[in-house]
Short mmCIF file of C-alpha atoms and ligand atoms in Angstrom, two decimals:
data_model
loop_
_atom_site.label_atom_id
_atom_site.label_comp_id
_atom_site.label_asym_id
_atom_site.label_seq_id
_atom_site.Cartn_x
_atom_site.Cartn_y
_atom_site.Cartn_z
CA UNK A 1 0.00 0.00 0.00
CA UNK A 2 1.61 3.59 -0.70
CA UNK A 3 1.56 6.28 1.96
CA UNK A 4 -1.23 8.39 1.81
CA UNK A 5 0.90 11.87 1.12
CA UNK A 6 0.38 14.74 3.70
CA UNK A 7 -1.24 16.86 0.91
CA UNK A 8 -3.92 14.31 1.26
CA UNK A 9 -4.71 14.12 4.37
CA UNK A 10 -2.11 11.21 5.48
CA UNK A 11 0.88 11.72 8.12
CA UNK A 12 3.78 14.15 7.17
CA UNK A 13 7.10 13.04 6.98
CA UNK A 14 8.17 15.82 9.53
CA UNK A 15 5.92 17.40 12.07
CA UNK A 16 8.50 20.61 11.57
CA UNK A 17 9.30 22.31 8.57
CA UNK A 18 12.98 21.52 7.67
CA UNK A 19 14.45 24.81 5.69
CA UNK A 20 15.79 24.42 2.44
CA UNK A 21 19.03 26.73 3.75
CA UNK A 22 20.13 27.69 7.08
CA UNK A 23 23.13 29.54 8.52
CA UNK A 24 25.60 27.86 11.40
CA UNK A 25 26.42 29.53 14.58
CA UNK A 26 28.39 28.11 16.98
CA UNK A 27 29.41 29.43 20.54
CA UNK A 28 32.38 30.08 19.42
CA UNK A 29 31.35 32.46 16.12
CA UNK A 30 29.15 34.31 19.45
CA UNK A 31 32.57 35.51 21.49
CA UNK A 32 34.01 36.36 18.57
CA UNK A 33 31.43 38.83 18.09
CA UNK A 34 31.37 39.57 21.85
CA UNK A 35 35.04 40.19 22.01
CA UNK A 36 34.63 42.67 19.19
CA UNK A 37 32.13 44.55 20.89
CA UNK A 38 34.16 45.00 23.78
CA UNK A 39 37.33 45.78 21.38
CA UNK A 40 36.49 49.67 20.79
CA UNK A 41 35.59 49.58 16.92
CA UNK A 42 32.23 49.29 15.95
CA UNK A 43 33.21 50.02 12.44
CA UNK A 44 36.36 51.13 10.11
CA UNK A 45 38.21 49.08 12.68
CA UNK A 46 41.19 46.53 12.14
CA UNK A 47 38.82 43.62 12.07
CA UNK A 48 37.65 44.83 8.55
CA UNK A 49 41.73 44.40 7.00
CA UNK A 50 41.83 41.13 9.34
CA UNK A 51 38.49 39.51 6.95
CA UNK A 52 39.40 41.14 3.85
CA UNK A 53 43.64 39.10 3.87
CA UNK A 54 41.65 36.03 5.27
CA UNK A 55 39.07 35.63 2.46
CA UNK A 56 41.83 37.03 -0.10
CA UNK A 57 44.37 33.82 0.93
CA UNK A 58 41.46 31.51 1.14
CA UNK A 59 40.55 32.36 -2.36
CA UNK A 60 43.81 33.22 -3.97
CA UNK A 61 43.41 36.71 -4.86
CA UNK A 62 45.90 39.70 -3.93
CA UNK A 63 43.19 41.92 -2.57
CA UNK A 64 39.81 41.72 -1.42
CA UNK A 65 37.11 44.80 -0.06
CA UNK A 66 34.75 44.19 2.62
CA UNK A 67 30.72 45.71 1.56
CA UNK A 68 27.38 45.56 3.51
CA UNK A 69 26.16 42.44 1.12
CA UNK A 70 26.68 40.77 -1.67
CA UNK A 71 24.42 43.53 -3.72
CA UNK A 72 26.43 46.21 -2.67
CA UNK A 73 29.94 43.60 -3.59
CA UNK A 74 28.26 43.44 -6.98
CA UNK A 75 27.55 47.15 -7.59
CA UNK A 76 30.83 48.38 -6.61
CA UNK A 77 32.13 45.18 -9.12
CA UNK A 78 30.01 46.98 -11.77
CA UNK A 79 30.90 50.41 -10.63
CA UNK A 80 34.75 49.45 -10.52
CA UNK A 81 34.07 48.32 -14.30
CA UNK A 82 33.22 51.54 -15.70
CA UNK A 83 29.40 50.87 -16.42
CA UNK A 84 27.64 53.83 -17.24
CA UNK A 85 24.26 55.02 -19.18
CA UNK A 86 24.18 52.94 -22.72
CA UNK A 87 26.20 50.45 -21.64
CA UNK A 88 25.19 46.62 -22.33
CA UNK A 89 26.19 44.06 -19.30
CA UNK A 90 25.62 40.78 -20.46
CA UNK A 91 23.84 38.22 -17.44
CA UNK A 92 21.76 35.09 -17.21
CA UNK A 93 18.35 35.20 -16.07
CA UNK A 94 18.89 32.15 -13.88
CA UNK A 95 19.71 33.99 -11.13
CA UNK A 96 18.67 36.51 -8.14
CA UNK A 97 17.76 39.92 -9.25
CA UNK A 98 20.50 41.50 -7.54
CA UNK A 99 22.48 40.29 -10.40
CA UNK A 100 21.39 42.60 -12.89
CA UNK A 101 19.65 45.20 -10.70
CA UNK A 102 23.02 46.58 -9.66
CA UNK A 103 23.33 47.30 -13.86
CA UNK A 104 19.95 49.02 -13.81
CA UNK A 105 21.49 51.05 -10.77
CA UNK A 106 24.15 51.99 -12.56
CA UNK A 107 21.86 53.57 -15.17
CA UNK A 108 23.30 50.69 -17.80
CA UNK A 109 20.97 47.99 -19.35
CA UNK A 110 21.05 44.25 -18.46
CA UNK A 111 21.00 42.09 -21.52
CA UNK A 112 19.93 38.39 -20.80
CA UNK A 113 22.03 35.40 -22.59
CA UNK A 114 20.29 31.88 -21.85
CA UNK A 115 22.12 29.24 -19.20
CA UNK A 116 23.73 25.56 -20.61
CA UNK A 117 21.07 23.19 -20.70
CA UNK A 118 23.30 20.77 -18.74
CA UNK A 119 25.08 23.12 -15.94
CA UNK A 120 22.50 25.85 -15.99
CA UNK A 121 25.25 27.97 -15.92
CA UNK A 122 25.95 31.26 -18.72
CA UNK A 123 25.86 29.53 -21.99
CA UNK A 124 29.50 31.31 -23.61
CA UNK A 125 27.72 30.59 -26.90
CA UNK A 126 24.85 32.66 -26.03
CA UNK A 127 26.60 35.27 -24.50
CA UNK A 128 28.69 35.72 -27.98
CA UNK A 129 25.12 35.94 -30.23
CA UNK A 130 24.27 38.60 -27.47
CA UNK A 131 27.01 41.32 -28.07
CA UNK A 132 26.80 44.57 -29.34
CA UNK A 133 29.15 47.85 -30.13
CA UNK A 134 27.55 48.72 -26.58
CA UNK A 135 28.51 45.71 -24.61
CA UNK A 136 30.91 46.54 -22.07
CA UNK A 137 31.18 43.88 -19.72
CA UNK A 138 29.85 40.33 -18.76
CA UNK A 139 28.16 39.11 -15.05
CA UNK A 140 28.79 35.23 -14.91
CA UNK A 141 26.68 33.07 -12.14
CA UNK A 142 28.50 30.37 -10.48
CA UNK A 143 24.64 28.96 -10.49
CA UNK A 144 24.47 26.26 -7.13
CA UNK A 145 27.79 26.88 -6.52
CA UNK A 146 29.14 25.13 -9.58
CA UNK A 147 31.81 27.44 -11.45
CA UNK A 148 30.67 29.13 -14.48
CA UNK A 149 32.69 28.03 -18.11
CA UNK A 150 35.77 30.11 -16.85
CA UNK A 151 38.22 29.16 -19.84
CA UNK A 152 35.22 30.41 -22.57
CA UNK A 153 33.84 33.58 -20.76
CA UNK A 154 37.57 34.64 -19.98
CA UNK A 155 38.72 34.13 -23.86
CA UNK A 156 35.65 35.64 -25.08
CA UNK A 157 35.69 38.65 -22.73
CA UNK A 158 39.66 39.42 -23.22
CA UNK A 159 39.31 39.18 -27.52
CA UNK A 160 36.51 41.76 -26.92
CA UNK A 161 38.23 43.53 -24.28
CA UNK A 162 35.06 43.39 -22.14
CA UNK A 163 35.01 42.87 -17.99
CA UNK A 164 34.56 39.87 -16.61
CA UNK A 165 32.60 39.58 -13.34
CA UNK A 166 31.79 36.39 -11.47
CA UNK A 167 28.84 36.45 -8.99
CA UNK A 168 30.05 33.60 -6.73
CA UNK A 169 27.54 34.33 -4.11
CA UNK A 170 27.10 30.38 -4.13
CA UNK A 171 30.12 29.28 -4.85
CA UNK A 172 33.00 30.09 -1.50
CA UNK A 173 35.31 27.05 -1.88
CA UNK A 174 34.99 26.21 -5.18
CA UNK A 175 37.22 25.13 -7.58
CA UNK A 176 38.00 25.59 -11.68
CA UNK A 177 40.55 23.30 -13.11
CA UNK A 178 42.50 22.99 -9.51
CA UNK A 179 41.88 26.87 -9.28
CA UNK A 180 40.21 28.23 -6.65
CA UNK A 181 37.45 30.81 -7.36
CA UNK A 182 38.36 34.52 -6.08
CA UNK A 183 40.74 35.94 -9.64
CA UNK A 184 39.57 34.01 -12.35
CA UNK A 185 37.59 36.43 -13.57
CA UNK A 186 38.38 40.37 -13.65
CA UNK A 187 36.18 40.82 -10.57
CA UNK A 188 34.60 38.17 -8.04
CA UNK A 189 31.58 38.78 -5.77
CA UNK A 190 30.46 37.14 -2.55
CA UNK A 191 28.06 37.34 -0.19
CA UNK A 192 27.62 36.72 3.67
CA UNK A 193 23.92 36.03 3.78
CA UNK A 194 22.29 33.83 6.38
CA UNK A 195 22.25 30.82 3.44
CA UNK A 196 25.44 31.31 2.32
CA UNK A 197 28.09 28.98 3.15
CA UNK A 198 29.11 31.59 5.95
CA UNK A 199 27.48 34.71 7.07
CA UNK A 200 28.53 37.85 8.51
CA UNK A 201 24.08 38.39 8.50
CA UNK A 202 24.34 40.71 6.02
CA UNK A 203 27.94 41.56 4.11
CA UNK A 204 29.55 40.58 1.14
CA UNK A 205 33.44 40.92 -0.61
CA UNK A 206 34.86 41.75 -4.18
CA UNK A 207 38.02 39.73 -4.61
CA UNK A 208 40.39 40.59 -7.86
CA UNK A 209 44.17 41.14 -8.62
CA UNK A 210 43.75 44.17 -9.98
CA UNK A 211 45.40 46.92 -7.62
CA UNK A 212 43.19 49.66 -9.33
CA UNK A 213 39.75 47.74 -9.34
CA UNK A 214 39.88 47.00 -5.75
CA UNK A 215 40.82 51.01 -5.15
CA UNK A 216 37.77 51.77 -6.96
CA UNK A 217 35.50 48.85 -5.45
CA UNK A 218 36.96 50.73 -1.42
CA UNK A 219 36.43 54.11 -2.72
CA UNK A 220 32.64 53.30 -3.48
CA UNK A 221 31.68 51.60 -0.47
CA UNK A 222 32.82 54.81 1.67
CA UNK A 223 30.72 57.64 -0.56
CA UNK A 224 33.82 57.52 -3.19
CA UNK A 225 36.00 59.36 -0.83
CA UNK A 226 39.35 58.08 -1.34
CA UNK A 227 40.77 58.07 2.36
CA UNK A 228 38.82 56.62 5.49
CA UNK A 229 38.62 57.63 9.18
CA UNK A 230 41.09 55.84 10.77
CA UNK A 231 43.95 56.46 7.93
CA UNK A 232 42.77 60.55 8.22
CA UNK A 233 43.13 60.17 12.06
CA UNK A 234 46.69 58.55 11.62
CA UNK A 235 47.87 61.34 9.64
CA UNK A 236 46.44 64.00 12.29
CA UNK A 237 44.34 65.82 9.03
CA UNK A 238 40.72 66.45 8.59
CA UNK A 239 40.99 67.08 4.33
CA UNK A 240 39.22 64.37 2.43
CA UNK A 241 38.01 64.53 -1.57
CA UNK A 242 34.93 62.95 -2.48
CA UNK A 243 35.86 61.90 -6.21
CA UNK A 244 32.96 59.55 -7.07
CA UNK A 245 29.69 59.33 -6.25
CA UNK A 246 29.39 56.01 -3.92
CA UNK A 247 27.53 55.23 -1.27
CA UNK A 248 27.74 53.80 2.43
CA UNK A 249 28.54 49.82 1.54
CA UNK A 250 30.86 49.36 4.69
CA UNK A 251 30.80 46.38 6.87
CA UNK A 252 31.38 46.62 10.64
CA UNK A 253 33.96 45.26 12.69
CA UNK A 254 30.93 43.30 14.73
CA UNK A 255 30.21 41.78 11.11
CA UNK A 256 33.45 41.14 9.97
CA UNK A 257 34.60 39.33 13.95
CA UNK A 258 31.72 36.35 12.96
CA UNK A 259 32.60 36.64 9.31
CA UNK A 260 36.42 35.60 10.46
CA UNK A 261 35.22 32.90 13.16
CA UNK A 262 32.91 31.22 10.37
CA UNK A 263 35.70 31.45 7.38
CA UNK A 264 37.79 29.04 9.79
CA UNK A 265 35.06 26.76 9.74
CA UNK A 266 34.49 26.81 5.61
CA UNK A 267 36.83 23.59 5.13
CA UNK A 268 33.72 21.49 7.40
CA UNK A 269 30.95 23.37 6.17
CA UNK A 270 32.30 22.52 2.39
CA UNK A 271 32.78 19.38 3.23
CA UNK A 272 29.55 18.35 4.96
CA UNK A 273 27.43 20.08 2.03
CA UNK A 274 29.32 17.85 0.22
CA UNK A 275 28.53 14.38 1.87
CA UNK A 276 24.85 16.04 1.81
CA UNK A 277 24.74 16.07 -1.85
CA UNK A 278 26.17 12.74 -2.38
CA UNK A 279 23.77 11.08 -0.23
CA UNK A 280 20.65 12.75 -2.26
CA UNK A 281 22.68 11.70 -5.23
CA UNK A 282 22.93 7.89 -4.09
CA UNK A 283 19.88 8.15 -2.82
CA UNK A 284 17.34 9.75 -5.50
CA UNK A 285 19.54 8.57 -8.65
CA UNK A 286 17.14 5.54 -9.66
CA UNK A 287 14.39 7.75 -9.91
CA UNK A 288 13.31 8.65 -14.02
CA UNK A 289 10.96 11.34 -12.65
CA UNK A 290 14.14 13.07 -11.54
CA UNK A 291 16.84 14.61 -13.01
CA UNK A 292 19.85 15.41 -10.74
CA UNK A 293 21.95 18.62 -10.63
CA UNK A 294 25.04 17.57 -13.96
CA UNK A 295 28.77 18.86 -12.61
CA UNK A 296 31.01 19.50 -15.10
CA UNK A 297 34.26 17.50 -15.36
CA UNK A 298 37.21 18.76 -13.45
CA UNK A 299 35.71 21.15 -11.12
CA UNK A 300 34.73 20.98 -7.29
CA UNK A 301 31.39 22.51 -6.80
CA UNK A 302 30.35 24.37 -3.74
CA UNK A 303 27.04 22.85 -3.21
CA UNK A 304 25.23 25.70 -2.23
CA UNK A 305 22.14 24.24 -3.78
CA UNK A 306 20.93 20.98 -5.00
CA UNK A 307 18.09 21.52 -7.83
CA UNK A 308 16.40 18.90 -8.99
CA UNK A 309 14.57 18.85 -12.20
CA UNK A 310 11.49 17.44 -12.54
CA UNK A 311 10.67 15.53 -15.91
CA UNK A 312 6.99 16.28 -16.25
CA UNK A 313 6.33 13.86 -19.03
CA UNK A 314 7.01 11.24 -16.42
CA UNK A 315 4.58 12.62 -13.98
CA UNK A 316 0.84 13.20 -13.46
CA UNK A 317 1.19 16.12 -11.55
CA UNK A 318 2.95 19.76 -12.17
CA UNK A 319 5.83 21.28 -10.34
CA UNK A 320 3.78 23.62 -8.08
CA UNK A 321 1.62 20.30 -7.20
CA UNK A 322 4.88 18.42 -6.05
CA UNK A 323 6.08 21.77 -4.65
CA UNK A 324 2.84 21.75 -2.16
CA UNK A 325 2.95 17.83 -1.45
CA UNK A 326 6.65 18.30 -0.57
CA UNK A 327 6.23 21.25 1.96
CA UNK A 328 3.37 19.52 3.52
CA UNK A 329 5.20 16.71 3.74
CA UNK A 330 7.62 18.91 6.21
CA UNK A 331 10.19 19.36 3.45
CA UNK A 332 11.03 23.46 2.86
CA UNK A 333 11.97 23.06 -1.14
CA UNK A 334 12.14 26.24 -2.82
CA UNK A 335 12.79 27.29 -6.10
CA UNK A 336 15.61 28.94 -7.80
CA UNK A 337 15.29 31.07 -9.80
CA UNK A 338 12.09 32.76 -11.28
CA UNK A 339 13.53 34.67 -14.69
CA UNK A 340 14.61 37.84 -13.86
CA UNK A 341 12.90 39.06 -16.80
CA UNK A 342 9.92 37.71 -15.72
CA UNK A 343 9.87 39.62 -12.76
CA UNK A 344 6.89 42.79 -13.11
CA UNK A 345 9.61 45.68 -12.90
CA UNK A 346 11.78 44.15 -15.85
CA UNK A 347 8.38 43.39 -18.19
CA UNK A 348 7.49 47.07 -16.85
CA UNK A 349 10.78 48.13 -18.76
CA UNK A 350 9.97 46.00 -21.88
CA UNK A 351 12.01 42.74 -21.72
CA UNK A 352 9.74 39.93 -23.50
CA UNK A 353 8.80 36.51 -22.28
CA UNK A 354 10.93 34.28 -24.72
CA UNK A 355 14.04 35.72 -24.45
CA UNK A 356 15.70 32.97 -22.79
CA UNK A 357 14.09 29.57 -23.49
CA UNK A 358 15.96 26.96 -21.94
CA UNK A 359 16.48 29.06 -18.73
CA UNK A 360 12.63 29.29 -19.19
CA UNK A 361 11.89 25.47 -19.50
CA UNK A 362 14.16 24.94 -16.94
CA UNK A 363 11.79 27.01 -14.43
CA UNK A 364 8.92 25.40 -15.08
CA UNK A 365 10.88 22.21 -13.75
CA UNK A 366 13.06 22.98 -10.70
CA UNK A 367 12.98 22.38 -7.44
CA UNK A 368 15.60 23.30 -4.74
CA UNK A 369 16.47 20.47 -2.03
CA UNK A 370 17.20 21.63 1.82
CA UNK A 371 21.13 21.70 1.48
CA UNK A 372 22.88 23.04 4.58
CA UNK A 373 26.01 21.80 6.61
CA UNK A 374 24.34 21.58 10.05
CA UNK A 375 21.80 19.39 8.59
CA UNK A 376 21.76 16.00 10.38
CA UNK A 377 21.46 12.29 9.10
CA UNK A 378 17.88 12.11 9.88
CA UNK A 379 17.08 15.35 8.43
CA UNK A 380 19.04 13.87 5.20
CA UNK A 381 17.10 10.67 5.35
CA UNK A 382 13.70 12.63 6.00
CA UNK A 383 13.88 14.55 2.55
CA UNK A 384 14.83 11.59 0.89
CA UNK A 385 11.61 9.62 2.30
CA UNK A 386 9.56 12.65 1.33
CA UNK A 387 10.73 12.94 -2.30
CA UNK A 388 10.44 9.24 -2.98
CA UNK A 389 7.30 9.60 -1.49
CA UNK A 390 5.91 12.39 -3.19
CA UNK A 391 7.72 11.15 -6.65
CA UNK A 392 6.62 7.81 -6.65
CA UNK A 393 2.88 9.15 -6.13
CA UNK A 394 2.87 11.31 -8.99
CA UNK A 395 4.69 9.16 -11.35
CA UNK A 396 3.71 7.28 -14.44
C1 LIG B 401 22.64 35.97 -2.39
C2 LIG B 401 22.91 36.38 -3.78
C3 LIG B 401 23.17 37.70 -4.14
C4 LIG B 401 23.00 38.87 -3.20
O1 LIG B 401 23.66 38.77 -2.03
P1 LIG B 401 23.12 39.57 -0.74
O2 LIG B 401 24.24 39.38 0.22
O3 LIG B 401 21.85 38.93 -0.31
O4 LIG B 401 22.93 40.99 -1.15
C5 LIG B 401 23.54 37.97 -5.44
N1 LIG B 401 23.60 37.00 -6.37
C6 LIG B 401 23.31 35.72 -6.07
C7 LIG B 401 23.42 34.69 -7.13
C8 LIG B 401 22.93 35.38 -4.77
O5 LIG B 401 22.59 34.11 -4.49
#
């Protein structure tokens, strides 16, 4: 007899709702934060330096600035870039809006190239069909926390002598070709949210090894003033220059004390989404309902997310129907990403439906897996119950 599935009426897997993401505080991330609150900088402190040289090493790239999030890492990026008015920045749509916002903010126009049908990552094909005279720079999406096609978008960019920026929001610890991520592309952006694979609760980092990038990238986060507080206090002088227009995108010492304490932690937070991951893959790899998340060869993914796809043609029900039966089965999935053209405010500014169509298909399919490192085995085992459960319902 099959389970009678929660959406029905039957028992749920879980009585509590297990989060699809979640961050990981210890006691030991908590006095870090204590001790800098008892240290005398609240903000434009030493800490700040201390987080930008650790995530710099940890990444391989000679310098790194420290912003409020991972938004405000990728509008200084685009800043730092030289986008203007009239200039194109090529971006997939599989992706959170911050991505291409920070374009719009910039007063320059996102221009949407479709994702790999395989990787969902930026299709370097697609992006090449996309330029124009106008095209000025490229915004790559390490999508789940698997590297974007380095090697492609880096020849493509250089011929055209166009920036290359990687949003690695998902992707701290990975790997291209043996390489970390962090200078592989012109300019690198991370973020510290809650999900992320460590959090500062809000921040974010550019990483590059460009000496002149990174100056621009600390001048924008502080107004576009090109001294701060503590090096005007050293000197004894009160004369600063605003020379750009930036805006406030610093990140406090408080911030930057758990940022530190949870970067020492990334090698078992890595390594446990990684176990996570293989389980679902051992464990959900017989079913033809199901396709699981492709990694391309010689790479080591982060694992930020695991998305599943959902073959429909195999199944009697449709994604938001599984998406229900799942969640009342005590199972948080979520789904990433919604188009960011789709979105009201981009149709409001004229971008089409159509533009994209495999990142578009691939929507209508995808689900997102809880994938966090201080998930434990029976929270593992409980969304693998659930999806067979809900899978093998549906399918036909
Ligand atoms: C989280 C995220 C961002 C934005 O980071 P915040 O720190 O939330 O501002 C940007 N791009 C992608 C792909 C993200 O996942």
């Amino acid at each position: 007899m099959p389970e009678e599935l929660a959406l029905h009426g039957g028992p749920p897997v879980r009585s509590s709702l297990l989060p699809y993401g979640r961050h990981n505080l210890e006691d030991d991330d908590v006095a870090a934060v204590l001790e800098s609150l008892r240290g005398g900088w609240l903000t434009t402190g030493p800490t700040i330096g201390r987080l930008e040289r650790a995530v710099a090493e940890r990444v391989g790239a000679r310098h790194a600035v420290a912003v409020s999030s991972g938004t405000a890492a990728l509008h200084a990026a685009v800043f730092a870039a030289g986008i203007g008015p009239g200039d194109e920045v090529i971006a997939p749509p599989l992706t959170f809006a911050a991505t291409t916002n920070v374009v719009l903010y910039q007063g320059g126009l996102p221009v949407f190239a479709d994702v790999r049908a395989d990787t969902l990552t930026l299709d370097p094909a697609d992006v090449e069909r996309r330029l124009t005279p106008r095209t000025r720079a490229v915004i790559a999406v390490d999508y789940a926390g698997q590297p974007c096609d380095l090697d492609a978008l880096r020849g493509l960019t250089r011929r055209r002598g166009l920036v290359l920026i990687e949003d690695a929001a998902h992707a701290l610890g990975a790997e291209y070709h043996g390489r970390p991520l962090g200078a592989l592309a012109d300019l690198t952006t991370w973020s510290f949210h809650p999900v992320k694979h460590v959090t500062t609760g809000e921040g974010g980092m550019i990483t590059t090894d460009d000496a002149g990038l990174a100056a621009r990238c600390a001048r924008f986060r502080n107004h576009g003033i090109a001294t701060d507080a503590a090096e005007r206090e050293a000197r004894g002088d009160w004369f600063y220059e605003m020379t750009d227009l930036g805006f406030n995108y610093r990140l406090t010492d408080l911030q930057c004390a758990l940022g530190l304490a949870q970067l020492a932690k990334l090698d078992r937070f890595l390594q446990r989404r990684r176990a996570v991951a293989e389980r679902y893959r051992a464990a959900l790899d017989d079913l033809a309902a199901l396709s699981l998340p492709a990694v391309a060869p010689d790479v080591s993914h982060a694992w930020h997310l695991f998305p599943v796809l959902l073959q429909l043609e195999r199944l009697s029900a449709d994604r938001r129907t599984v998406f229900s039966a799942l969640r009342a089965e005590g199972i948080g999935v979520n789904v990433h990403y919604i188009p960011v053209y789709w979105h009201p405010y981009y149709q409001r500014l004229g971008y089409e439906k159509g533009l994209c169509p495999r990142a578009e298909a691939v929507y209508e399919r995808l689900l997102t897996l809880p994938l966090f490192p201080a998930m434990n085995e029976r929270d593992v085992d409980d969304v693998v119950r659930a999806v067979r459960k809900v899978v093998g319902h549906f399918a036909r």
